[in-house]
mmCIF file of C-alpha atoms in Angstrom:
data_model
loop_
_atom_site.group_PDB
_atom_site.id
_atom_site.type_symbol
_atom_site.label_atom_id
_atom_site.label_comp_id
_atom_site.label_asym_id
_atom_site.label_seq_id
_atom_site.Cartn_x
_atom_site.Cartn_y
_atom_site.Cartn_z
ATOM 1 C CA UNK C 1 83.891 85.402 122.503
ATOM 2 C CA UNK C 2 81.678 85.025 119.538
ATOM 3 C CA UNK C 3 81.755 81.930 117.059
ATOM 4 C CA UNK C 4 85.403 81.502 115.523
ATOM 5 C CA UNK C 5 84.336 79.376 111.853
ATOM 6 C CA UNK C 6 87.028 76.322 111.631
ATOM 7 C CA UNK C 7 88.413 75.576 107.939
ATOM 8 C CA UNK C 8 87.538 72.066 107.988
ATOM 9 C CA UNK C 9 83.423 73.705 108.002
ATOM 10 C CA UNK C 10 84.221 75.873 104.606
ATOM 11 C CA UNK C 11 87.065 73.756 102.318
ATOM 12 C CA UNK C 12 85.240 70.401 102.145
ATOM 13 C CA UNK C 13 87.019 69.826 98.517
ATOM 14 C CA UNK C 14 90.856 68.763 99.598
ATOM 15 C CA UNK C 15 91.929 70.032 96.533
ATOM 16 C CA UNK C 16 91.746 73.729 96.855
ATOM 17 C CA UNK C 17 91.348 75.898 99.787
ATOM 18 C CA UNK C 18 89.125 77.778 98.147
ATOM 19 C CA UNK C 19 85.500 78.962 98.255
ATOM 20 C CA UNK C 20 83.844 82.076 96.160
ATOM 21 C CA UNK C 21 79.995 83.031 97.050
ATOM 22 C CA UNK C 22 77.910 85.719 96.068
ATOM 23 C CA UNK C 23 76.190 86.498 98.983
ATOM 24 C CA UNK C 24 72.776 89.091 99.231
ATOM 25 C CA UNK C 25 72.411 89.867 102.769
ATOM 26 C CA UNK C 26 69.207 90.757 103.962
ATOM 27 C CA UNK C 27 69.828 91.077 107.254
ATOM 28 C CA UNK C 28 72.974 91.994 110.324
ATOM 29 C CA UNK C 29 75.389 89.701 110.206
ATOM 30 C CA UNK C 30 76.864 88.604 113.739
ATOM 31 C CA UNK C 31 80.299 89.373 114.912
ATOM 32 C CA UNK C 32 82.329 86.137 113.447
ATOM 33 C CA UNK C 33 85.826 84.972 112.681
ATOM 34 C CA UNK C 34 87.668 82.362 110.441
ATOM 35 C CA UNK C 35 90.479 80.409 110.623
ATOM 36 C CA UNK C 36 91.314 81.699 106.811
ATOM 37 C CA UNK C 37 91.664 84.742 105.075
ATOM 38 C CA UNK C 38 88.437 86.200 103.524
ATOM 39 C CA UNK C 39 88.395 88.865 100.807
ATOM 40 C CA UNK C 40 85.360 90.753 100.751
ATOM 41 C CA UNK C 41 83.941 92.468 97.414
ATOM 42 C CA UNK C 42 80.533 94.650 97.728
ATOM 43 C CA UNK C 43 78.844 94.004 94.531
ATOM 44 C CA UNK C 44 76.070 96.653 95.359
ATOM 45 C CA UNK C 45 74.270 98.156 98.573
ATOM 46 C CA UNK C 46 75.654 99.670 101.668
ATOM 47 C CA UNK C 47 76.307 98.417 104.928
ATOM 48 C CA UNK C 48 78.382 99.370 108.007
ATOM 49 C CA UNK C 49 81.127 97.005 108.930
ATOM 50 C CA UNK C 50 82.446 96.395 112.234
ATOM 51 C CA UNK C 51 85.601 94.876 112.825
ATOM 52 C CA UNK C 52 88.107 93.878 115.922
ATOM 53 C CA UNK C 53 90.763 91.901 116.788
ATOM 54 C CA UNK C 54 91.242 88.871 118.745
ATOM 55 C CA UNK C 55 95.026 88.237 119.787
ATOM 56 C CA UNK C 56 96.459 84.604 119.431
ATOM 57 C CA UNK C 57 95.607 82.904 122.660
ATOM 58 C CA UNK C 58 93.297 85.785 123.975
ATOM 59 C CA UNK C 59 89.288 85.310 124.240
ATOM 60 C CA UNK C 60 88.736 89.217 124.582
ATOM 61 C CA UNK C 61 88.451 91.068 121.387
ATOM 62 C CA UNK C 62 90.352 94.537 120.809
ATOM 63 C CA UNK C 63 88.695 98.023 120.366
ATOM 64 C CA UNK C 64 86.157 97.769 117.430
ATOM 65 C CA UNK C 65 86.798 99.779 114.388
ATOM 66 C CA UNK C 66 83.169 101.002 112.705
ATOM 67 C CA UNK C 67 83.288 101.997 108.669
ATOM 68 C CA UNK C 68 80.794 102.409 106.020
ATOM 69 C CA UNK C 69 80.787 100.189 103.089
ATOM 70 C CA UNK C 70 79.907 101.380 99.781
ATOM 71 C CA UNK C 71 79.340 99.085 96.136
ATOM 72 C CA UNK C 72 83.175 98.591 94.988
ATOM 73 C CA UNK C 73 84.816 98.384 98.119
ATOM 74 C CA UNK C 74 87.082 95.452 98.467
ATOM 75 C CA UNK C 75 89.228 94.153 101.846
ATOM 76 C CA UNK C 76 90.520 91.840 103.589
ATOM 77 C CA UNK C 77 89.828 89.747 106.991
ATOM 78 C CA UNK C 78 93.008 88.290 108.216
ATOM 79 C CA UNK C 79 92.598 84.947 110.340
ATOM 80 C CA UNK C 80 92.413 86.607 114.273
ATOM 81 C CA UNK C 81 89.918 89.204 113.301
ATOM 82 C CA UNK C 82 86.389 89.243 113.852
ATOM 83 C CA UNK C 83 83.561 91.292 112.168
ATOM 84 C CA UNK C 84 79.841 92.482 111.800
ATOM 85 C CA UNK C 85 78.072 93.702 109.247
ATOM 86 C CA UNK C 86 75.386 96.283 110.919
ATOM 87 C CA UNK C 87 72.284 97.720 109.245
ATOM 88 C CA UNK C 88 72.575 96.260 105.297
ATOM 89 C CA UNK C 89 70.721 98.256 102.771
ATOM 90 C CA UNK C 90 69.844 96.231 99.844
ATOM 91 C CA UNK C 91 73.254 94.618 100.464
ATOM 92 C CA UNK C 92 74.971 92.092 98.094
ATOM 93 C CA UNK C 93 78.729 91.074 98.543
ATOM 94 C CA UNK C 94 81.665 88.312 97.011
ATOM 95 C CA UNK C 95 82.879 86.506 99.540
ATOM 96 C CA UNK C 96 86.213 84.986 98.629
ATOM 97 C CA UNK C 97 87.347 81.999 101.634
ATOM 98 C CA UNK C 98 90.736 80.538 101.436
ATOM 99 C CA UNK C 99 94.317 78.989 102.905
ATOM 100 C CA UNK C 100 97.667 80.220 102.288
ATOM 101 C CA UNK C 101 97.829 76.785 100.516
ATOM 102 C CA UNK C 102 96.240 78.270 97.662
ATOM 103 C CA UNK C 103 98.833 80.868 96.611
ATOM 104 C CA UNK C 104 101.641 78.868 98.641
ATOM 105 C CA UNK C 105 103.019 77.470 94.971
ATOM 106 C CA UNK C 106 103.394 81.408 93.711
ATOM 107 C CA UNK C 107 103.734 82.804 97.060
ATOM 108 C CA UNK C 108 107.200 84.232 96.534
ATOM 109 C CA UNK C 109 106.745 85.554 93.208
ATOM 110 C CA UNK C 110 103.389 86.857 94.668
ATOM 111 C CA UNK C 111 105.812 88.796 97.898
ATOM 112 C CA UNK C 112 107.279 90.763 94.872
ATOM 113 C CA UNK C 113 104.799 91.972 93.370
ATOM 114 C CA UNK C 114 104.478 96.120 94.885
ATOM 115 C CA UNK C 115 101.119 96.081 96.510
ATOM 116 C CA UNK C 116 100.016 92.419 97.491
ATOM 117 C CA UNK C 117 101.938 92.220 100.334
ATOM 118 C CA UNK C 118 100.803 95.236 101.523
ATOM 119 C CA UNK C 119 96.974 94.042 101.022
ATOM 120 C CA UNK C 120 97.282 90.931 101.703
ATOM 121 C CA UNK C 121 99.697 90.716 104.953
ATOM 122 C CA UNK C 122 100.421 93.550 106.239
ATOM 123 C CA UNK C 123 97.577 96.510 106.110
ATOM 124 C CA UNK C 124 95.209 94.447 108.370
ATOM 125 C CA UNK C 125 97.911 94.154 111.230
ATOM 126 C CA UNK C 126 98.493 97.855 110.959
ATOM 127 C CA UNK C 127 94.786 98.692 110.971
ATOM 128 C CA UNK C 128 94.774 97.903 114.971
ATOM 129 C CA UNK C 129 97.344 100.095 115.929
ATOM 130 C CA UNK C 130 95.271 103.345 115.593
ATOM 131 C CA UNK C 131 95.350 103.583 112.079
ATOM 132 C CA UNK C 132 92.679 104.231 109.513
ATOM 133 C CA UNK C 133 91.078 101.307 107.837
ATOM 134 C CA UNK C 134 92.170 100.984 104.295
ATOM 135 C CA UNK C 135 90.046 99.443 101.886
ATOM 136 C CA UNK C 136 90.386 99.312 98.170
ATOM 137 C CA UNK C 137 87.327 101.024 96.395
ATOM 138 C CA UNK C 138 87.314 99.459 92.522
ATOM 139 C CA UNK C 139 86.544 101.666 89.681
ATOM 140 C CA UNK C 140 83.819 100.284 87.059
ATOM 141 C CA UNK C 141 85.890 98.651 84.830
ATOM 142 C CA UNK C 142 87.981 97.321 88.385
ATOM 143 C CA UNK C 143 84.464 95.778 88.917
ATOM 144 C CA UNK C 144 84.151 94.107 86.129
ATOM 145 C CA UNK C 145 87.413 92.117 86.117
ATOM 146 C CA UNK C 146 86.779 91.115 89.648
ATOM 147 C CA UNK C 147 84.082 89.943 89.279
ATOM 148 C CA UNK C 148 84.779 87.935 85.826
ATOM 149 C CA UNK C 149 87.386 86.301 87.911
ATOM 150 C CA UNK C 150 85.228 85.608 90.531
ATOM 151 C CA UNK C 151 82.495 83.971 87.872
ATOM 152 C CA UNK C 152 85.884 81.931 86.280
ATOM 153 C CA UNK C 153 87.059 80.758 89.813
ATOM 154 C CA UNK C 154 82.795 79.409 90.583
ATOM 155 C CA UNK C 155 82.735 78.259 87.057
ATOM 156 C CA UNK C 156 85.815 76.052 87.253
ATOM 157 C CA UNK C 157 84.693 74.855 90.657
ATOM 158 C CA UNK C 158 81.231 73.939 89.818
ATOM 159 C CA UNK C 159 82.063 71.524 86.416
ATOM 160 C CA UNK C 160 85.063 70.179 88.312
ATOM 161 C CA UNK C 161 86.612 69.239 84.639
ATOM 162 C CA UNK C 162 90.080 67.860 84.049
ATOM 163 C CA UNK C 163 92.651 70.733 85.096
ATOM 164 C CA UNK C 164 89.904 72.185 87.481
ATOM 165 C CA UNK C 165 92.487 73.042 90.332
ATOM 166 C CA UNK C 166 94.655 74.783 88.336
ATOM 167 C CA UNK C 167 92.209 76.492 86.412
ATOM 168 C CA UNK C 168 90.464 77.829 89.589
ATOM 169 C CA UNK C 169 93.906 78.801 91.113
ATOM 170 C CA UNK C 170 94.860 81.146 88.194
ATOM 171 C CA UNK C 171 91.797 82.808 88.276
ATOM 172 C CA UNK C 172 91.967 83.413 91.753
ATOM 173 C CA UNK C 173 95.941 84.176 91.111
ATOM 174 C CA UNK C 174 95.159 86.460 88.497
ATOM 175 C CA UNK C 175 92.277 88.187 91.113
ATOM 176 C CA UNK C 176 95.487 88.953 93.617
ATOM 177 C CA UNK C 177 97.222 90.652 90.872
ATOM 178 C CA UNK C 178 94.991 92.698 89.573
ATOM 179 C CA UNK C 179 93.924 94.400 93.586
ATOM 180 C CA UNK C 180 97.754 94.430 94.068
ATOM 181 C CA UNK C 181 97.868 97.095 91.059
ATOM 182 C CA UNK C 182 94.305 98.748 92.050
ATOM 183 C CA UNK C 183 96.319 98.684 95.550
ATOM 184 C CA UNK C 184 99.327 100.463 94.327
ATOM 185 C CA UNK C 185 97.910 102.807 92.080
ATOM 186 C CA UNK C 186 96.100 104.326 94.962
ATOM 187 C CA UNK C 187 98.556 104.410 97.093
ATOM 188 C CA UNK C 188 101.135 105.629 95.132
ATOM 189 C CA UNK C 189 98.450 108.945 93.967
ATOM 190 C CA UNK C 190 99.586 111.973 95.116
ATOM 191 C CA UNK C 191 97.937 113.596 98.485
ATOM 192 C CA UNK C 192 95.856 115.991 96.439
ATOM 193 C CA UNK C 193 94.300 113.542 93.193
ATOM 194 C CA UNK C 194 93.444 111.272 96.172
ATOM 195 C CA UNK C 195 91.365 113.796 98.138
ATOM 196 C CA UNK C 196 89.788 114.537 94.836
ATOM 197 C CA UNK C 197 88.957 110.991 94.162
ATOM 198 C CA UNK C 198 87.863 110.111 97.497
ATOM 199 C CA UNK C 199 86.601 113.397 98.568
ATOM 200 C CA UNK C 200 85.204 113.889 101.900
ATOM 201 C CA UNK C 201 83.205 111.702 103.569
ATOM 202 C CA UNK C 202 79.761 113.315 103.133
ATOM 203 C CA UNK C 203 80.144 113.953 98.910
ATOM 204 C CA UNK C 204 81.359 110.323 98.888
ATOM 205 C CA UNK C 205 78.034 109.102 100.773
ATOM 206 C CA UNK C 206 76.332 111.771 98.533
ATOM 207 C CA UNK C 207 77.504 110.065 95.310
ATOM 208 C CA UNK C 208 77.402 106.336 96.290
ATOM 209 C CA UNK C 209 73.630 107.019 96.771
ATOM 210 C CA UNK C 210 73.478 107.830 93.624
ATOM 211 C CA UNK C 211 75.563 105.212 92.479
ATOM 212 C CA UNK C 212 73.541 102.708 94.994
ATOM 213 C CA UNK C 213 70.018 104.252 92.650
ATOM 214 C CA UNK C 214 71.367 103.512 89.601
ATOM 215 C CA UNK C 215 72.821 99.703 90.299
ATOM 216 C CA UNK C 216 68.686 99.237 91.850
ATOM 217 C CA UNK C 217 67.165 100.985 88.553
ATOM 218 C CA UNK C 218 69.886 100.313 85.884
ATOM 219 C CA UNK C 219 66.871 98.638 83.948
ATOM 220 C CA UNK C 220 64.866 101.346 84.145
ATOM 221 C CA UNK C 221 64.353 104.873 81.969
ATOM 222 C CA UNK C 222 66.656 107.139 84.239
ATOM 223 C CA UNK C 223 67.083 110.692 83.561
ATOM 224 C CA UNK C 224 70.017 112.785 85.121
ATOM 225 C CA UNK C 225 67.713 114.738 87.335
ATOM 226 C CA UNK C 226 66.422 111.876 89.228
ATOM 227 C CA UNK C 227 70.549 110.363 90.336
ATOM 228 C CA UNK C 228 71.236 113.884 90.928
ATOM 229 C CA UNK C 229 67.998 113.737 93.432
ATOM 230 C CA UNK C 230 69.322 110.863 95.685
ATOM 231 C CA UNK C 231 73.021 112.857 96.066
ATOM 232 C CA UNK C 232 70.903 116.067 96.570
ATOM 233 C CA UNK C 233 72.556 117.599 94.347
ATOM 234 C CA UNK C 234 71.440 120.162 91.072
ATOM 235 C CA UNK C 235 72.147 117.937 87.679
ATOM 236 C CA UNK C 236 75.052 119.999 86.828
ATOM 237 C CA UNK C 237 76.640 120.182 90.276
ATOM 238 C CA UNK C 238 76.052 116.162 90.329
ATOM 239 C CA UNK C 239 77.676 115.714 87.082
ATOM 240 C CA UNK C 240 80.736 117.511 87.897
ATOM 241 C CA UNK C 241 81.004 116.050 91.117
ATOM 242 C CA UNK C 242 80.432 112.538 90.109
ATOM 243 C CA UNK C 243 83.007 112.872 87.604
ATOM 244 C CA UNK C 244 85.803 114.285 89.771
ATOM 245 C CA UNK C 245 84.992 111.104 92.140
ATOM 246 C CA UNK C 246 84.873 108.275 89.509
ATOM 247 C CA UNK C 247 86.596 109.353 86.989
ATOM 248 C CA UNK C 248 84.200 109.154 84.479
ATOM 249 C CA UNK C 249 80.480 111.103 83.652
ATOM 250 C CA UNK C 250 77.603 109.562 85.152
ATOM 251 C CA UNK C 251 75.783 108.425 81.814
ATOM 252 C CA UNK C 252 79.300 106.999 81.286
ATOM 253 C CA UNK C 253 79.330 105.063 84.237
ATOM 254 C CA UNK C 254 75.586 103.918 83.710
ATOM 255 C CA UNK C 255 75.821 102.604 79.955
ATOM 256 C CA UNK C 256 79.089 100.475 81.130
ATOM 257 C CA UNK C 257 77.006 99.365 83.952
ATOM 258 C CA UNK C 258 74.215 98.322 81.654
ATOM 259 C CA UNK C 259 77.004 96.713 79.353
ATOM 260 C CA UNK C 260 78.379 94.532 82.175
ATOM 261 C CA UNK C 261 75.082 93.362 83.388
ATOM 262 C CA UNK C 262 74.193 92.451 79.624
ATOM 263 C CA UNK C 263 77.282 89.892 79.472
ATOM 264 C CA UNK C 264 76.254 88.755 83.194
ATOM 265 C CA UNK C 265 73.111 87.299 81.504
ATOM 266 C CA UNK C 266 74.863 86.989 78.150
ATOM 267 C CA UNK C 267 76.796 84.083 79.849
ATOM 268 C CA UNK C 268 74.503 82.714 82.568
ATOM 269 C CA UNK C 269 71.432 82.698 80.778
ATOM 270 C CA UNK C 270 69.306 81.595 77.211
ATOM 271 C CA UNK C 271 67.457 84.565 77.452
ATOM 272 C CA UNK C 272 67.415 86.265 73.750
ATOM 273 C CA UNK C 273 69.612 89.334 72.873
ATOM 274 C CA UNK C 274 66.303 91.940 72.882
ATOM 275 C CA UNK C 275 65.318 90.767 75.957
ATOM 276 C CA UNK C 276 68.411 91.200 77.445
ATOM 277 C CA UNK C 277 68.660 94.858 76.080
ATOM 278 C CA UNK C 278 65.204 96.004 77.410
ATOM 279 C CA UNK C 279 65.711 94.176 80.600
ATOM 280 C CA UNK C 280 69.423 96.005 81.244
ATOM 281 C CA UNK C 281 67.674 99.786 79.767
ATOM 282 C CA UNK C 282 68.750 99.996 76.420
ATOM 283 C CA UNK C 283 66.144 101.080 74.210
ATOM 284 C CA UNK C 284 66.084 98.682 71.495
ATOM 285 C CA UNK C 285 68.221 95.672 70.441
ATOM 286 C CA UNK C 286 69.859 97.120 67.293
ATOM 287 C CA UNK C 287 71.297 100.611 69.399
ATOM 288 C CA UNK C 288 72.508 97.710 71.922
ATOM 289 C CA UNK C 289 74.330 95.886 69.858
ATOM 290 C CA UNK C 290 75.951 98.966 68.323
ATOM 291 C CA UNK C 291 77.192 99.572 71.424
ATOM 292 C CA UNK C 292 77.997 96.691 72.678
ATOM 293 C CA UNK C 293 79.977 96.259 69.602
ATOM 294 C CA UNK C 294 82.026 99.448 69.730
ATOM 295 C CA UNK C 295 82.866 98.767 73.121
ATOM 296 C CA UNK C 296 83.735 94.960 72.799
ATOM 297 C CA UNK C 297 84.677 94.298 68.774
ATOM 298 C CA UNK C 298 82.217 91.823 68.780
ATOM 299 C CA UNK C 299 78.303 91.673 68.547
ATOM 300 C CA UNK C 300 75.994 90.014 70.983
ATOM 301 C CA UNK C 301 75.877 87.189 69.740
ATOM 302 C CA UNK C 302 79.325 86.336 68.539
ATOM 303 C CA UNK C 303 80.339 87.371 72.111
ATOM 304 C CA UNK C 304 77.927 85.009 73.551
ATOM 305 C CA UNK C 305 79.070 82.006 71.276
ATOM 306 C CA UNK C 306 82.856 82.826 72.472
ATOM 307 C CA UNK C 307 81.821 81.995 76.084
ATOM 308 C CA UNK C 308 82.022 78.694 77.887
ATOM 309 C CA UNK C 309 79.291 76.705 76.862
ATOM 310 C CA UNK C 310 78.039 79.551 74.509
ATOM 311 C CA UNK C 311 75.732 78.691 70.860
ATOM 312 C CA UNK C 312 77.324 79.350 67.648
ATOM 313 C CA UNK C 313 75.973 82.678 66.451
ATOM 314 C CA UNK C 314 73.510 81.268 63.888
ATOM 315 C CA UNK C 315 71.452 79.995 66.311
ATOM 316 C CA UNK C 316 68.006 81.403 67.236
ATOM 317 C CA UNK C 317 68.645 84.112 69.652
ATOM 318 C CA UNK C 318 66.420 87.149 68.801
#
């Protein structure tokens, strides 16, 4: 049987059971287990995943399951299951490590809430007898709250302040709650909407490799004809068809791309507000802030200042 990773190797801090990484992964990753639960968010890239299970006191593993993984999937690896990623394309994922001891304070409360149980306990049990894999796949804006959690949860961790622990546990808290709703919202769409959504396997493929070009070249001048290229698709035919699957236009979908990565470096960098517009595609600084402002109430910079260790907005920052 291949290597099972023991929690005593991952949760070094006593504290918290808990561990967040962003992860690129360049190359296969080995058929491996945990003696934890590990949620796994794909930031970008694609990837085929692999997973079985092993049953408690068996060596042998079960029948393995293959899927594709796309950017804004989301799942979970239950303690007892083993997986693989095969053949990563420009892959880059969250991995999210922890105990039952973490949520064991909330844990009831958490049982009630429609959808978390089903995520969290009991889909991965059902997903080795015959059924489907299901995986949550997070809309843009989906995205960007996990992953502001995720940077919260790292944040905490890292300055280890007064009230760390229970800083770090309500992010991660607030994380559950907010795939619990993602969970029951797509559950609960009726049969038809979610064929829409999802839509078969080959138009999803089609338009997360378009969605895969525009998370590589978001920094770039893109024009609608070259994403409609990597889908294979005519520019109108792509822009109805991306719609119907996200929700949302593609140039929509870009420009709040754009906007997230701009508060990603916003928040994690000194780098000046025009450089941060060129370097995400905007044109020029002033149409970024205009939209950065309609979209968030705030400008650039005051947004900046508002963040953790952020500089008031008179500072120098052009």
């Amino acid at each position: 049987m291949e290597e099972t990773i023991p929690a005593q190797r991952v949760f070094t801090r006593p504290q918290l059971a808990l561990d967040v990484s962003r992860v690129p992964v360049a190359w296969p990753v080995q058929d491996h287990g945990h003696e934890f639960q590990e949620i796994v968010y794909v930031e970008r890239g694609r990837a085929t995943q692999e997973v079985s299970l092993v049953a408690p006191g068996q060596t042998r593993k079960g029948r393995a399951q293959r899927y594709d993984l796309f950017p804004g999937d989301c799942f979970l690896i239950a303690p007892g299951e083993h997986h693989a990623f095969i053949a990563p394309k420009a892959l880059v994922v969250w991995n999210i490590l922890f105990l039952p001891s973490v949520y064991s304070p909330e844990q009831e409360a958490l049982r009630a809430i429609p959808g978390l149980a089903e995520f969290l306990f009991i889909e991965p049990m059902f997903r080795h007898e015959g059924r489907a894999v299901a995986k949550l796949h997070l809309g843009v804006q989906e995205r960007a709250r996990m992953v502001g959690c995720l940077e919260s949860i790292r944040t905490e961790m890292a300055a280890a302040e007064d009230g760390w622990v229970s800083a770090a546990r309500a992010h991660f808290i607030t994380m559950l709650i907010q795939l619990a709703r993602t969970w029951k919202r797509q559950q609960a769409a009726p049969r038809g909407r979610a064929q829409v959504l999802a839509g078969s396997p080959a138009q999803r493929q089609a338009m997360d490799a378009a969605i895969s070009f525009m998370e590589e070249h978001y920094g770039e001048e893109l024009s609608l004809g070259a994403i409609a290229e990597q889908a294979f698709l005519s520019p109108h035919h792509f822009s109805e068809t991306f719609k119907r699957h996200c929700g949302i236009p593609p140039w929509e979908f870009l420009l709040q791309m754009r906007l997230e990565r701009s508060k990603e470096l916003l928040r994690t960098s000194t780098r000046s507000v025009t450089d941060i517009a060129l370097s995400v595609g905007f044109g020029d600084s002033s149409y970024f802030a205009r939209v950065f402002k309609a979209t968030t109430g705030l400008t650039p910079r005051t947004w900046r200042a508002q963040q953790p260790g952020g500089r008031p907005p008179g500072a120098s920052q052009r």
